[in-house]
């Protein structure tokens, strides 16, 4: 509904100032991305970027570049995402915008994680986390911890992965960020499989899916790939009846119950 209204306003009022139109197109793209309409998001961001560059609005240009990277990653176009993020990072370093630098470092680091470039990913993510801590940016810190936890997990440093992934979940829970709590739970489910706890992994993955459904958070291409990989690993370690029984309590968990269970503050009881 909000997306349709915004599109109608932008299409009907030619007198809208260029910078305001660029901002409207940007937010229209953000809404489209959240709904999984990546092509529409990309079109709107392309127009927003062109307007911002023509208006020499470097801040808005950086926002569009970052968002284009997010949309490219969502479609599995990771090389393109890296290009957008790298350009945006250079721009914000030049502007000295520490908060945006932290965001671009995190996003670029996450992309390198996806592409299995773990050493480079860790370097970028550690710089991002350091900035987020200095800025007292709780959400930025949570993203950094989550992604560094995934790097540690993929490098088989399970102890470090557990510490960081749990800290990330605790931060997102404190922020009541249900979507990103779900993503943190998925990371912890992957960790549980690696630790040999398939039953726990099944419950965490089911809880994550329920939380996603509660806020309409659609998995993008990469997230769906990871979800299926975790699910396959769980299935390889559990008999079908045990898997079915394990998912039932996970599906019924509230945000608080899922977070407490994942953080080891108590076992789930039906």
PDB file of C-alpha atoms in Angstrom:
ATOM      1  CA  UNK A   1       0.000   0.000   0.000  1.00  0.00           C
ATOM      2  CA  UNK A   2       2.782   2.446   0.952  1.00  0.00           C
ATOM      3  CA  UNK A   3       4.719   1.519  -2.186  1.00  0.00           C
ATOM      4  CA  UNK A   4       1.718   2.132  -4.449  1.00  0.00           C
ATOM      5  CA  UNK A   5       1.021   5.529  -2.845  1.00  0.00           C
ATOM      6  CA  UNK A   6       4.626   6.640  -3.171  1.00  0.00           C
ATOM      7  CA  UNK A   7       4.773   5.577  -6.817  1.00  0.00           C
ATOM      8  CA  UNK A   8       1.557   7.481  -7.568  1.00  0.00           C
ATOM      9  CA  UNK A   9       2.922  10.675  -6.012  1.00  0.00           C
ATOM     10  CA  UNK A  10       6.204  10.458  -7.914  1.00  0.00           C
ATOM     11  CA  UNK A  11       4.476   9.700 -11.216  1.00  0.00           C
ATOM     12  CA  UNK A  12       1.891  12.450 -10.909  1.00  0.00           C
ATOM     13  CA  UNK A  13       3.823  15.458  -9.619  1.00  0.00           C
ATOM     14  CA  UNK A  14       6.447  16.646 -12.084  1.00  0.00           C
ATOM     15  CA  UNK A  15       7.128  19.703  -9.955  1.00  0.00           C
ATOM     16  CA  UNK A  16       8.764  17.667  -7.198  1.00  0.00           C
ATOM     17  CA  UNK A  17      12.279  18.945  -6.553  1.00  0.00           C
ATOM     18  CA  UNK A  18      15.013  16.690  -7.936  1.00  0.00           C
ATOM     19  CA  UNK A  19      16.520  15.825  -4.547  1.00  0.00           C
ATOM     20  CA  UNK A  20      13.106  15.015  -3.110  1.00  0.00           C
ATOM     21  CA  UNK A  21      12.309  12.830  -6.123  1.00  0.00           C
ATOM     22  CA  UNK A  22      15.596  10.984  -5.663  1.00  0.00           C
ATOM     23  CA  UNK A  23      14.740  10.381  -2.017  1.00  0.00           C
ATOM     24  CA  UNK A  24      11.248   9.169  -2.916  1.00  0.00           C
ATOM     25  CA  UNK A  25      12.649   6.777  -5.510  1.00  0.00           C
ATOM     26  CA  UNK A  26      15.149   5.513  -2.950  1.00  0.00           C
ATOM     27  CA  UNK A  27      12.447   4.688  -0.396  1.00  0.00           C
ATOM     28  CA  UNK A  28      10.269   3.168  -3.094  1.00  0.00           C
ATOM     29  CA  UNK A  29      13.189   0.863  -3.885  1.00  0.00           C
ATOM     30  CA  UNK A  30      13.661  -0.038  -0.216  1.00  0.00           C
ATOM     31  CA  UNK A  31      10.006  -1.078   0.027  1.00  0.00           C
ATOM     32  CA  UNK A  32      10.218  -3.063  -3.213  1.00  0.00           C
ATOM     33  CA  UNK A  33      13.349  -4.832  -1.972  1.00  0.00           C
ATOM     34  CA  UNK A  34      11.636  -5.806   1.277  1.00  0.00           C
ATOM     35  CA  UNK A  35       8.807  -7.311  -0.761  1.00  0.00           C
ATOM     36  CA  UNK A  36      11.236  -9.290  -2.908  1.00  0.00           C
ATOM     37  CA  UNK A  37      10.588  -7.238  -6.064  1.00  0.00           C
ATOM     38  CA  UNK A  38      14.272  -6.788  -6.854  1.00  0.00           C
ATOM     39  CA  UNK A  39      13.908  -5.658 -10.457  1.00  0.00           C
ATOM     40  CA  UNK A  40      11.569  -2.828  -9.444  1.00  0.00           C
ATOM     41  CA  UNK A  41      13.976  -1.887  -6.661  1.00  0.00           C
ATOM     42  CA  UNK A  42      16.874  -1.812  -9.096  1.00  0.00           C
ATOM     43  CA  UNK A  43      14.980   0.407 -11.552  1.00  0.00           C
ATOM     44  CA  UNK A  44      14.040   2.914  -8.858  1.00  0.00           C
ATOM     45  CA  UNK A  45      17.569   2.980  -7.478  1.00  0.00           C
ATOM     46  CA  UNK A  46      19.032   3.514 -10.938  1.00  0.00           C
ATOM     47  CA  UNK A  47      16.852   6.607 -11.362  1.00  0.00           C
ATOM     48  CA  UNK A  48      17.608   7.805  -7.832  1.00  0.00           C
ATOM     49  CA  UNK A  49      21.339   7.420  -8.436  1.00  0.00           C
ATOM     50  CA  UNK A  50      21.225   9.323 -11.732  1.00  0.00           C
ATOM     51  CA  UNK A  51      19.261  12.208 -10.197  1.00  0.00           C
ATOM     52  CA  UNK A  52      21.538  12.374  -7.144  1.00  0.00           C
ATOM     53  CA  UNK A  53      24.684  12.382  -9.268  1.00  0.00           C
ATOM     54  CA  UNK A  54      23.298  15.096 -11.533  1.00  0.00           C
ATOM     55  CA  UNK A  55      22.371  17.172  -8.472  1.00  0.00           C
ATOM     56  CA  UNK A  56      25.862  16.532  -7.041  1.00  0.00           C
ATOM     57  CA  UNK A  57      24.254  15.196  -3.866  1.00  0.00           C
ATOM     58  CA  UNK A  58      27.051  12.903  -2.734  1.00  0.00           C
ATOM     59  CA  UNK A  59      25.307  11.717   0.411  1.00  0.00           C
ATOM     60  CA  UNK A  60      22.236  10.553  -1.544  1.00  0.00           C
ATOM     61  CA  UNK A  61      24.516   9.062  -4.198  1.00  0.00           C
ATOM     62  CA  UNK A  62      26.157   6.941  -1.507  1.00  0.00           C
ATOM     63  CA  UNK A  63      22.796   5.752  -0.199  1.00  0.00           C
ATOM     64  CA  UNK A  64      21.780   4.638  -3.683  1.00  0.00           C
ATOM     65  CA  UNK A  65      25.103   2.864  -4.265  1.00  0.00           C
ATOM     66  CA  UNK A  66      24.773   0.940  -1.007  1.00  0.00           C
ATOM     67  CA  UNK A  67      21.170  -0.013  -1.735  1.00  0.00           C
ATOM     68  CA  UNK A  68      22.111  -1.179  -5.239  1.00  0.00           C
ATOM     69  CA  UNK A  69      24.659  -3.453  -3.596  1.00  0.00           C
ATOM     70  CA  UNK A  70      22.011  -4.868  -1.274  1.00  0.00           C
ATOM     71  CA  UNK A  71      19.665  -5.570  -4.196  1.00  0.00           C
ATOM     72  CA  UNK A  72      22.451  -7.139  -6.269  1.00  0.00           C
ATOM     73  CA  UNK A  73      23.380  -9.445  -3.389  1.00  0.00           C
ATOM     74  CA  UNK A  74      19.735 -10.415  -2.936  1.00  0.00           C
ATOM     75  CA  UNK A  75      19.694 -11.594  -6.558  1.00  0.00           C
ATOM     76  CA  UNK A  76      22.938 -13.533  -6.204  1.00  0.00           C
ATOM     77  CA  UNK A  77      24.901 -10.976  -8.247  1.00  0.00           C
ATOM     78  CA  UNK A  78      27.763 -10.714  -5.773  1.00  0.00           C
ATOM     79  CA  UNK A  79      30.416  -9.292  -8.099  1.00  0.00           C
ATOM     80  CA  UNK A  80      28.097  -6.412  -8.965  1.00  0.00           C
ATOM     81  CA  UNK A  81      27.336  -5.921  -5.283  1.00  0.00           C
ATOM     82  CA  UNK A  82      31.048  -5.614  -4.546  1.00  0.00           C
ATOM     83  CA  UNK A  83      31.394  -2.928  -7.217  1.00  0.00           C
ATOM     84  CA  UNK A  84      28.520  -0.884  -5.794  1.00  0.00           C
ATOM     85  CA  UNK A  85      29.759  -1.250  -2.211  1.00  0.00           C
ATOM     86  CA  UNK A  86      33.358  -0.407  -3.123  1.00  0.00           C
ATOM     87  CA  UNK A  87      32.267   2.766  -4.919  1.00  0.00           C
ATOM     88  CA  UNK A  88      29.999   3.760  -2.042  1.00  0.00           C
ATOM     89  CA  UNK A  89      32.699   3.082   0.547  1.00  0.00           C
ATOM     90  CA  UNK A  90      35.208   5.276  -1.297  1.00  0.00           C
ATOM     91  CA  UNK A  91      32.647   8.073  -1.456  1.00  0.00           C
ATOM     92  CA  UNK A  92      31.800   7.936   2.258  1.00  0.00           C
ATOM     93  CA  UNK A  93      35.469   7.708   3.244  1.00  0.00           C
ATOM     94  CA  UNK A  94      35.978  10.920   1.283  1.00  0.00           C
ATOM     95  CA  UNK A  95      33.002  12.495   3.070  1.00  0.00           C
ATOM     96  CA  UNK A  96      34.211  11.241   6.450  1.00  0.00           C
ATOM     97  CA  UNK A  97      30.791   9.804   7.356  1.00  0.00           C
ATOM     98  CA  UNK A  98      31.801   7.210   9.962  1.00  0.00           C
ATOM     99  CA  UNK A  99      28.364   5.637  10.333  1.00  0.00           C
ATOM    100  CA  UNK A 100      28.004   5.039   6.598  1.00  0.00           C
ATOM    101  CA  UNK A 101      31.591   3.836   6.355  1.00  0.00           C
ATOM    102  CA  UNK A 102      30.766   1.218   8.990  1.00  0.00           C
ATOM    103  CA  UNK A 103      27.679   0.141   7.038  1.00  0.00           C
ATOM    104  CA  UNK A 104      29.542  -0.186   3.734  1.00  0.00           C
ATOM    105  CA  UNK A 105      32.409  -2.063   5.395  1.00  0.00           C
ATOM    106  CA  UNK A 106      29.922  -4.500   6.882  1.00  0.00           C
ATOM    107  CA  UNK A 107      28.098  -5.011   3.592  1.00  0.00           C
ATOM    108  CA  UNK A 108      31.298  -5.433   1.602  1.00  0.00           C
ATOM    109  CA  UNK A 109      32.655  -7.810   4.228  1.00  0.00           C
ATOM    110  CA  UNK A 110      29.464  -9.856   4.115  1.00  0.00           C
ATOM    111  CA  UNK A 111      29.752 -10.107   0.331  1.00  0.00           C
ATOM    112  CA  UNK A 112      33.308 -11.395   0.639  1.00  0.00           C
ATOM    113  CA  UNK A 113      32.012 -13.903   3.195  1.00  0.00           C
ATOM    114  CA  UNK A 114      29.467 -15.132   0.647  1.00  0.00           C
ATOM    115  CA  UNK A 115      32.284 -15.528  -1.874  1.00  0.00           C
ATOM    116  CA  UNK A 116      34.422 -17.498   0.629  1.00  0.00           C
ATOM    117  CA  UNK A 117      37.096 -14.804   0.938  1.00  0.00           C
ATOM    118  CA  UNK A 118      37.164 -15.201   4.695  1.00  0.00           C
ATOM    119  CA  UNK A 119      40.390 -13.391   5.594  1.00  0.00           C
ATOM    120  CA  UNK A 120      39.371 -10.255   3.685  1.00  0.00           C
ATOM    121  CA  UNK A 121      35.838 -10.506   5.026  1.00  0.00           C
ATOM    122  CA  UNK A 122      37.092 -10.660   8.615  1.00  0.00           C
ATOM    123  CA  UNK A 123      39.362  -7.640   8.120  1.00  0.00           C
ATOM    124  CA  UNK A 124      36.519  -5.496   6.753  1.00  0.00           C
ATOM    125  CA  UNK A 125      34.020  -6.694   9.349  1.00  0.00           C
ATOM    126  CA  UNK A 126      36.395  -6.066  12.245  1.00  0.00           C
ATOM    127  CA  UNK A 127      36.917  -2.483  11.057  1.00  0.00           C
ATOM    128  CA  UNK A 128      33.147  -2.082  10.752  1.00  0.00           C
ATOM    129  CA  UNK A 129      32.556  -3.458  14.249  1.00  0.00           C
ATOM    130  CA  UNK A 130      35.229  -1.180  15.695  1.00  0.00           C
ATOM    131  CA  UNK A 131      33.506   1.855  14.172  1.00  0.00           C
ATOM    132  CA  UNK A 132      30.058   0.719  15.337  1.00  0.00           C
ATOM    133  CA  UNK A 133      31.374   0.313  18.877  1.00  0.00           C
ATOM    134  CA  UNK A 134      32.928   3.783  18.783  1.00  0.00           C
ATOM    135  CA  UNK A 135      29.654   5.241  17.482  1.00  0.00           C
ATOM    136  CA  UNK A 136      27.630   3.257  20.056  1.00  0.00           C
ATOM    137  CA  UNK A 137      25.539   1.963  17.153  1.00  0.00           C
ATOM    138  CA  UNK A 138      23.766  -1.071  18.621  1.00  0.00           C
ATOM    139  CA  UNK A 139      22.326  -2.308  15.341  1.00  0.00           C
ATOM    140  CA  UNK A 140      25.610  -1.878  13.490  1.00  0.00           C
ATOM    141  CA  UNK A 141      27.348  -3.788  16.275  1.00  0.00           C
ATOM    142  CA  UNK A 142      24.786  -6.595  16.022  1.00  0.00           C
ATOM    143  CA  UNK A 143      25.305  -6.924  12.260  1.00  0.00           C
ATOM    144  CA  UNK A 144      29.072  -6.946  12.681  1.00  0.00           C
ATOM    145  CA  UNK A 145      28.975  -9.614  15.383  1.00  0.00           C
ATOM    146  CA  UNK A 146      26.641 -11.784  13.335  1.00  0.00           C
ATOM    147  CA  UNK A 147      28.764 -11.632  10.200  1.00  0.00           C
ATOM    148  CA  UNK A 148      32.025 -12.146  12.087  1.00  0.00           C
ATOM    149  CA  UNK A 149      30.388 -15.117  13.788  1.00  0.00           C
ATOM    150  CA  UNK A 150      29.558 -16.568  10.384  1.00  0.00           C
ATOM    151  CA  UNK A 151      33.138 -16.032   9.223  1.00  0.00           C
ATOM    152  CA  UNK A 152      34.393 -17.885  12.313  1.00  0.00           C
ATOM    153  CA  UNK A 153      31.879 -20.665  11.686  1.00  0.00           C
ATOM    154  CA  UNK A 154      32.938 -21.122   8.066  1.00  0.00           C
ATOM    155  CA  UNK A 155      36.579 -21.176   9.233  1.00  0.00           C
ATOM    156  CA  UNK A 156      35.630 -23.880  11.768  1.00  0.00           C
ATOM    157  CA  UNK A 157      36.384 -21.719  14.824  1.00  0.00           C
ATOM    158  CA  UNK A 158      33.225 -22.915  16.565  1.00  0.00           C
ATOM    159  CA  UNK A 159      33.942 -21.410  19.976  1.00  0.00           C
ATOM    160  CA  UNK A 160      34.423 -17.906  18.553  1.00  0.00           C
ATOM    161  CA  UNK A 161      31.436 -18.391  16.265  1.00  0.00           C
ATOM    162  CA  UNK A 162      29.188 -19.307  19.191  1.00  0.00           C
ATOM    163  CA  UNK A 163      30.280 -16.311  21.250  1.00  0.00           C
ATOM    164  CA  UNK A 164      29.736 -13.827  18.435  1.00  0.00           C
ATOM    165  CA  UNK A 165      26.493 -15.285  17.099  1.00  0.00           C
ATOM    166  CA  UNK A 166      24.982 -15.357  20.581  1.00  0.00           C
ATOM    167  CA  UNK A 167      26.108 -11.780  21.265  1.00  0.00           C
ATOM    168  CA  UNK A 168      24.543 -10.721  17.961  1.00  0.00           C
ATOM    169  CA  UNK A 169      21.243 -12.394  18.790  1.00  0.00           C
ATOM    170  CA  UNK A 170      21.222 -10.760  22.228  1.00  0.00           C
ATOM    171  CA  UNK A 171      21.701  -7.337  20.602  1.00  0.00           C
ATOM    172  CA  UNK A 172      18.957  -7.869  18.024  1.00  0.00           C
ATOM    173  CA  UNK A 173      16.634  -9.201  20.729  1.00  0.00           C
ATOM    174  CA  UNK A 174      17.278  -6.110  22.861  1.00  0.00           C
ATOM    175  CA  UNK A 175      16.369  -4.005  19.813  1.00  0.00           C
ATOM    176  CA  UNK A 176      13.261  -6.182  19.249  1.00  0.00           C
ATOM    177  CA  UNK A 177      14.428  -6.611  15.655  1.00  0.00           C
ATOM    178  CA  UNK A 178      12.476  -9.743  14.769  1.00  0.00           C
ATOM    179  CA  UNK A 179      13.715 -10.088  11.196  1.00  0.00           C
ATOM    180  CA  UNK A 180      17.365  -9.989  12.150  1.00  0.00           C
ATOM    181  CA  UNK A 181      16.752 -12.171  15.197  1.00  0.00           C
ATOM    182  CA  UNK A 182      15.545 -14.751  12.672  1.00  0.00           C
ATOM    183  CA  UNK A 183      18.763 -14.397  10.679  1.00  0.00           C
ATOM    184  CA  UNK A 184      20.826 -14.766  13.855  1.00  0.00           C
ATOM    185  CA  UNK A 185      18.873 -17.912  14.751  1.00  0.00           C
ATOM    186  CA  UNK A 186      19.658 -19.347  11.319  1.00  0.00           C
ATOM    187  CA  UNK A 187      23.354 -18.781  11.962  1.00  0.00           C
ATOM    188  CA  UNK A 188      23.047 -20.507  15.321  1.00  0.00           C
ATOM    189  CA  UNK A 189      21.201 -23.389  13.652  1.00  0.00           C
ATOM    190  CA  UNK A 190      24.113 -23.796  11.236  1.00  0.00           C
ATOM    191  CA  UNK A 191      26.469 -23.741  14.223  1.00  0.00           C
ATOM    192  CA  UNK A 192      24.399 -26.368  16.057  1.00  0.00           C
ATOM    193  CA  UNK A 193      24.725 -28.714  13.073  1.00  0.00           C
ATOM    194  CA  UNK A 194      28.498 -28.193  13.058  1.00  0.00           C
ATOM    195  CA  UNK A 195      28.560 -29.008  16.785  1.00  0.00           C
ATOM    196  CA  UNK A 196      26.626 -32.224  16.207  1.00  0.00           C
ATOM    197  CA  UNK A 197      23.342 -31.005  17.719  1.00  0.00           C
ATOM    198  CA  UNK A 198      20.921 -31.679  14.865  1.00  0.00           C
ATOM    199  CA  UNK A 199      17.822 -31.692  17.080  1.00  0.00           C
ATOM    200  CA  UNK A 200      18.636 -28.255  18.468  1.00  0.00           C
ATOM    201  CA  UNK A 201      19.426 -27.011  14.965  1.00  0.00           C
ATOM    202  CA  UNK A 202      16.018 -28.171  13.727  1.00  0.00           C
ATOM    203  CA  UNK A 203      14.255 -26.287  16.516  1.00  0.00           C
ATOM    204  CA  UNK A 204      16.252 -23.114  15.906  1.00  0.00           C
ATOM    205  CA  UNK A 205      15.639 -23.240  12.162  1.00  0.00           C
ATOM    206  CA  UNK A 206      11.903 -23.767  12.688  1.00  0.00           C
ATOM    207  CA  UNK A 207      11.800 -20.856  15.135  1.00  0.00           C
ATOM    208  CA  UNK A 208      13.626 -18.643  12.629  1.00  0.00           C
ATOM    209  CA  UNK A 209      11.119 -19.515   9.904  1.00  0.00           C
ATOM    210  CA  UNK A 210       8.207 -18.698  12.208  1.00  0.00           C
ATOM    211  CA  UNK A 211       9.719 -15.326  13.122  1.00  0.00           C
ATOM    212  CA  UNK A 212      10.295 -14.531   9.452  1.00  0.00           C
ATOM    213  CA  UNK A 213       6.714 -15.394   8.642  1.00  0.00           C
ATOM    214  CA  UNK A 214       5.527 -13.142  11.450  1.00  0.00           C
ATOM    215  CA  UNK A 215       7.065 -10.061   9.825  1.00  0.00           C
ATOM    216  CA  UNK A 216       6.772 -11.119   6.176  1.00  0.00           C
ATOM    217  CA  UNK A 217      10.550 -11.403   5.769  1.00  0.00           C
ATOM    218  CA  UNK A 218      11.125 -13.264   2.501  1.00  0.00           C
ATOM    219  CA  UNK A 219      14.460 -15.078   2.110  1.00  0.00           C
ATOM    220  CA  UNK A 220      16.541 -13.791  -0.770  1.00  0.00           C
ATOM    221  CA  UNK A 221      18.508 -16.123  -3.055  1.00  0.00           C
ATOM    222  CA  UNK A 222      21.521 -16.435  -0.761  1.00  0.00           C
ATOM    223  CA  UNK A 223      19.419 -16.843   2.389  1.00  0.00           C
ATOM    224  CA  UNK A 224      17.309 -19.529   0.717  1.00  0.00           C
ATOM    225  CA  UNK A 225      20.452 -21.363  -0.390  1.00  0.00           C
ATOM    226  CA  UNK A 226      21.800 -21.312   3.165  1.00  0.00           C
ATOM    227  CA  UNK A 227      18.453 -22.375   4.608  1.00  0.00           C
ATOM    228  CA  UNK A 228      18.261 -25.392   2.297  1.00  0.00           C
ATOM    229  CA  UNK A 229      21.867 -26.337   3.087  1.00  0.00           C
ATOM    230  CA  UNK A 230      21.208 -26.246   6.842  1.00  0.00           C
ATOM    231  CA  UNK A 231      17.968 -28.160   6.379  1.00  0.00           C
ATOM    232  CA  UNK A 232      19.773 -30.832   4.334  1.00  0.00           C
ATOM    233  CA  UNK A 233      22.483 -31.174   6.993  1.00  0.00           C
ATOM    234  CA  UNK A 234      19.834 -31.579   9.686  1.00  0.00           C
ATOM    235  CA  UNK A 235      17.936 -34.164   7.630  1.00  0.00           C
ATOM    236  CA  UNK A 236      21.140 -36.144   7.150  1.00  0.00           C
ATOM    237  CA  UNK A 237      21.480 -36.464  10.920  1.00  0.00           C
ATOM    238  CA  UNK A 238      17.853 -36.997  12.000  1.00  0.00           C
ATOM    239  CA  UNK A 239      15.269 -39.599  11.105  1.00  0.00           C
ATOM    240  CA  UNK A 240      12.133 -38.132   9.505  1.00  0.00           C
ATOM    241  CA  UNK A 241       9.874 -38.693  12.575  1.00  0.00           C
ATOM    242  CA  UNK A 242      12.453 -37.066  14.875  1.00  0.00           C
ATOM    243  CA  UNK A 243      12.810 -34.124  12.485  1.00  0.00           C
ATOM    244  CA  UNK A 244       9.045 -33.619  12.370  1.00  0.00           C
ATOM    245  CA  UNK A 245       8.809 -33.703  16.166  1.00  0.00           C
ATOM    246  CA  UNK A 246      11.728 -31.288  16.521  1.00  0.00           C
ATOM    247  CA  UNK A 247      10.200 -28.615  14.307  1.00  0.00           C
ATOM    248  CA  UNK A 248       6.903 -28.440  16.208  1.00  0.00           C
ATOM    249  CA  UNK A 249       8.245 -26.711  19.353  1.00  0.00           C
ATOM    250  CA  UNK A 250      10.411 -24.408  17.249  1.00  0.00           C
ATOM    251  CA  UNK A 251       7.428 -23.254  15.198  1.00  0.00           C
ATOM    252  CA  UNK A 252       5.551 -22.362  18.377  1.00  0.00           C
ATOM    253  CA  UNK A 253       8.251 -20.249  19.995  1.00  0.00           C
ATOM    254  CA  UNK A 254       7.733 -16.556  20.593  1.00  0.00           C
ATOM    255  CA  UNK A 255      10.616 -14.170  19.946  1.00  0.00           C
ATOM    256  CA  UNK A 256      11.533 -14.215  23.634  1.00  0.00           C
ATOM    257  CA  UNK A 257      11.314 -18.004  23.912  1.00  0.00           C
ATOM    258  CA  UNK A 258      13.423 -18.530  20.793  1.00  0.00           C
ATOM    259  CA  UNK A 259      16.045 -16.026  21.948  1.00  0.00           C
ATOM    260  CA  UNK A 260      16.292 -17.515  25.426  1.00  0.00           C
ATOM    261  CA  UNK A 261      16.531 -21.033  24.028  1.00  0.00           C
ATOM    262  CA  UNK A 262      19.230 -20.035  21.538  1.00  0.00           C
ATOM    263  CA  UNK A 263      21.186 -18.186  24.215  1.00  0.00           C
ATOM    264  CA  UNK A 264      21.173 -21.260  26.444  1.00  0.00           C
ATOM    265  CA  UNK A 265      18.992 -19.707  29.137  1.00  0.00           C
ATOM    266  CA  UNK A 266      16.733 -22.750  29.287  1.00  0.00           C
ATOM    267  CA  UNK A 267      15.482 -25.661  27.268  1.00  0.00           C
ATOM    268  CA  UNK A 268      12.223 -25.505  25.352  1.00  0.00           C
ATOM    269  CA  UNK A 269       9.330 -27.288  26.999  1.00  0.00           C
ATOM    270  CA  UNK A 270       6.010 -27.792  25.260  1.00  0.00           C
TER     271      UNK A 270
END
